[in-house]
């Protein structure tokens, strides 16, 4: 029997082009450059993307920016410019790479992450190389290193210059920390009136967007081609959450004729948004409308009753319209009955006992068809139920948002499954992120459901927190066994974020099974200490023990430790030298280490400032040969230290 063998080089050029799309430029060029003429001709035509530098060493990323990009500049279709894990790297890019558009004929998308404000302004001012891009992501959000440099910017001051400078933009994704809008010489309308109508933008995603910006942009027709809107609404202070917002002027359909998908994360004003988008719903224009966030019930502001929401939902004649209102909820003192009454009404209306209650309201339409009409209940008042919607007390995994730059999933509304799972939701084996509280999934039987799923195929990140103070006799053993089950059944797991006390950490470190599993899976590990006073040494001992159980070296690339002990109880140059060196020895492939200290004010402008101690740590570490010359780069703030290897 004749057997025909196909060799790798026998594949057609078109297939090689597809294969090469999955390779980072460094790996592609290193493996195939100058191999032969055929591959050389393929590489010359191959589009190249500068990937996220999260898993890169500092030297490799700078090599990309200053060596690879200048040589292959005409083939670059995507740039990821970041100083989140590479201090001064983007400035090196500006100094070494021409920014004239004639050198960037293929560039279509750019991400700018955690760069100094003056660097961002330089990129935008000398933006000829950005002039023809179709997608821009800017991440300067909370907890990033350069976040404070944007303190004087509100969302008007960021969004308008971007849109005016980039007329070809189709998609704009912003993660910013929006400051309170203070109009000194101009009103919000006057600010937006200086903006030109943008004829091409189709997707707008803003994390931390003011209501003023949303209204001005949409109500005045500045974005006539907008099809997808994803915004998280700013709430600056707790008092804002209790303000009963006046009803808005509804957005006229003529000003947003192409808008099909709306995703709003809010902390007040459910009724406000229903009224604002009512005209689009009446014209059967919306394909999906999602509301998420948190609401707090009081007796001062309105929340839609079933009849009002049902009326709004049935305004449309579209047979593809999808609606979801997913809110965490709690109440002020004396308003518990208000929350219970409205949840009971929604449960009766939907016929679904899980649609409202236990701190969550989750209404889906048309899956929940309101086929069960509300029954008159003497215990429910006839007047509108009122509430104060706000105060996000739900647990969060951000860090969050991730540790990645935020680009909201614009296809999320069309998917049948969510990328994230949080407590209180049905389990989905295809999620990418899971938030667990040990006591939750042990005490309410969730572990039984977890066991019924043999494999979490896409799970990449687990966040664990604990909301109840623990006594000294609390035992974690069985809870950690449950966590080990989830970890073992998650082949794609790469990240673990924990907010716990030291007792939990020590129990975790003593669990051999978990230590072996985590050592071979995790690339990112973050531990935030709550409740206890802690030092770097406390956490370093826990982490070192946890990852010592495996006979193979850990594959961890990023380690984030957040301590909360007062610096007078632990912080010294000697302490930093000893424990940082121990961590470096434990993790041979580590490329990024972050130490974050709270409370921040305890480290400001005194002998405990890490800005003063970091250079001393570096000098002592060099002299004692704990680190080699040229091995690391570092930067510091009074309360934080970032190190790159």
PDB file of C-alpha atoms in Angstrom, residues 81-84 111-117 120 137-151 153 158 173-179 205-209 232 234 398-408 562 596 600 635 637 639:
ATOM      1  CA  UNK A  81       1.731  50.358  23.511  1.00  0.00           C
ATOM      2  CA  UNK A  82       2.005  49.918  27.272  1.00  0.00           C
ATOM      3  CA  UNK A  83       4.060  51.031  30.237  1.00  0.00           C
ATOM      4  CA  UNK A  84       2.072  48.941  32.675  1.00  0.00           C
ATOM      5  CA  UNK A 111      -4.060  49.910  22.287  1.00  0.00           C
ATOM      6  CA  UNK A 112      -2.519  52.509  24.621  1.00  0.00           C
ATOM      7  CA  UNK A 113      -2.276  51.241  28.189  1.00  0.00           C
ATOM      8  CA  UNK A 114      -1.097  52.988  31.360  1.00  0.00           C
ATOM      9  CA  UNK A 115       1.178  55.555  29.753  1.00  0.00           C
ATOM     10  CA  UNK A 116       2.078  58.933  31.311  1.00  0.00           C
ATOM     11  CA  UNK A 117      -0.310  61.687  30.383  1.00  0.00           C
ATOM     12  CA  UNK A 120      -0.458  60.073  25.557  1.00  0.00           C
ATOM     13  CA  UNK A 137      -8.269  51.323  23.092  1.00  0.00           C
ATOM     14  CA  UNK A 138      -7.111  53.669  25.867  1.00  0.00           C
ATOM     15  CA  UNK A 139      -6.675  52.300  29.384  1.00  0.00           C
ATOM     16  CA  UNK A 140      -5.790  54.786  32.138  1.00  0.00           C
ATOM     17  CA  UNK A 141      -8.151  53.360  34.730  1.00  0.00           C
ATOM     18  CA  UNK A 142      -8.118  53.096  38.491  1.00  0.00           C
ATOM     19  CA  UNK A 143      -5.153  51.337  40.156  1.00  0.00           C
ATOM     20  CA  UNK A 144      -2.885  51.730  37.136  1.00  0.00           C
ATOM     21  CA  UNK A 145       0.473  53.309  37.822  1.00  0.00           C
ATOM     22  CA  UNK A 146      -0.086  56.548  35.880  1.00  0.00           C
ATOM     23  CA  UNK A 147      -3.756  56.926  36.805  1.00  0.00           C
ATOM     24  CA  UNK A 148      -3.216  59.949  39.070  1.00  0.00           C
ATOM     25  CA  UNK A 149      -1.657  61.922  36.213  1.00  0.00           C
ATOM     26  CA  UNK A 150      -5.097  62.143  34.581  1.00  0.00           C
ATOM     27  CA  UNK A 151      -6.715  63.721  37.675  1.00  0.00           C
ATOM     28  CA  UNK A 153      -9.193  65.267  32.959  1.00  0.00           C
ATOM     29  CA  UNK A 158     -10.434  62.799  26.732  1.00  0.00           C
ATOM     30  CA  UNK A 173     -12.780  51.605  23.912  1.00  0.00           C
ATOM     31  CA  UNK A 174     -11.962  53.731  26.968  1.00  0.00           C
ATOM     32  CA  UNK A 175     -11.191  52.725  30.540  1.00  0.00           C
ATOM     33  CA  UNK A 176     -10.704  55.951  32.435  1.00  0.00           C
ATOM     34  CA  UNK A 177     -11.168  57.360  35.912  1.00  0.00           C
ATOM     35  CA  UNK A 178     -13.649  60.125  35.267  1.00  0.00           C
ATOM     36  CA  UNK A 179     -13.360  63.074  37.608  1.00  0.00           C
ATOM     37  CA  UNK A 205     -17.274  51.647  25.021  1.00  0.00           C
ATOM     38  CA  UNK A 206     -16.492  53.804  28.077  1.00  0.00           C
ATOM     39  CA  UNK A 207     -15.800  52.503  31.550  1.00  0.00           C
ATOM     40  CA  UNK A 208     -16.543  55.462  33.857  1.00  0.00           C
ATOM     41  CA  UNK A 209     -18.681  57.708  31.680  1.00  0.00           C
ATOM     42  CA  UNK A 232     -20.343  52.201  32.913  1.00  0.00           C
ATOM     43  CA  UNK A 234     -19.757  57.375  36.851  1.00  0.00           C
ATOM     44  CA  UNK A 398     -10.830  44.085  39.719  1.00  0.00           C
ATOM     45  CA  UNK A 399      -7.743  44.205  40.102  1.00  0.00           C
ATOM     46  CA  UNK A 400     -10.306  43.651  37.309  1.00  0.00           C
ATOM     47  CA  UNK A 401     -10.845  44.492  35.603  1.00  0.00           C
ATOM     48  CA  UNK A 402      -8.695  42.831  34.988  1.00  0.00           C
ATOM     49  CA  UNK A 403      -5.520  42.773  34.899  1.00  0.00           C
ATOM     50  CA  UNK A 404      -5.785  43.081  31.214  1.00  0.00           C
ATOM     51  CA  UNK A 405      -6.533  46.423  29.405  1.00  0.00           C
ATOM     52  CA  UNK A 406     -10.267  46.767  29.140  1.00  0.00           C
ATOM     53  CA  UNK A 407     -11.872  46.148  25.789  1.00  0.00           C
ATOM     54  CA  UNK A 408     -15.509  45.398  26.404  1.00  0.00           C
ATOM     55  CA  UNK A 562      -0.935  43.553  48.755  1.00  0.00           C
ATOM     56  CA  UNK A 596       1.300  47.292  47.114  1.00  0.00           C
ATOM     57  CA  UNK A 600      -1.425  54.683  51.440  1.00  0.00           C
ATOM     58  CA  UNK A 635       9.801  51.917  39.560  1.00  0.00           C
ATOM     59  CA  UNK A 637       5.591  55.237  44.474  1.00  0.00           C
ATOM     60  CA  UNK A 639       3.146  52.930  48.690  1.00  0.00           C
TER      61      UNK A 639
END
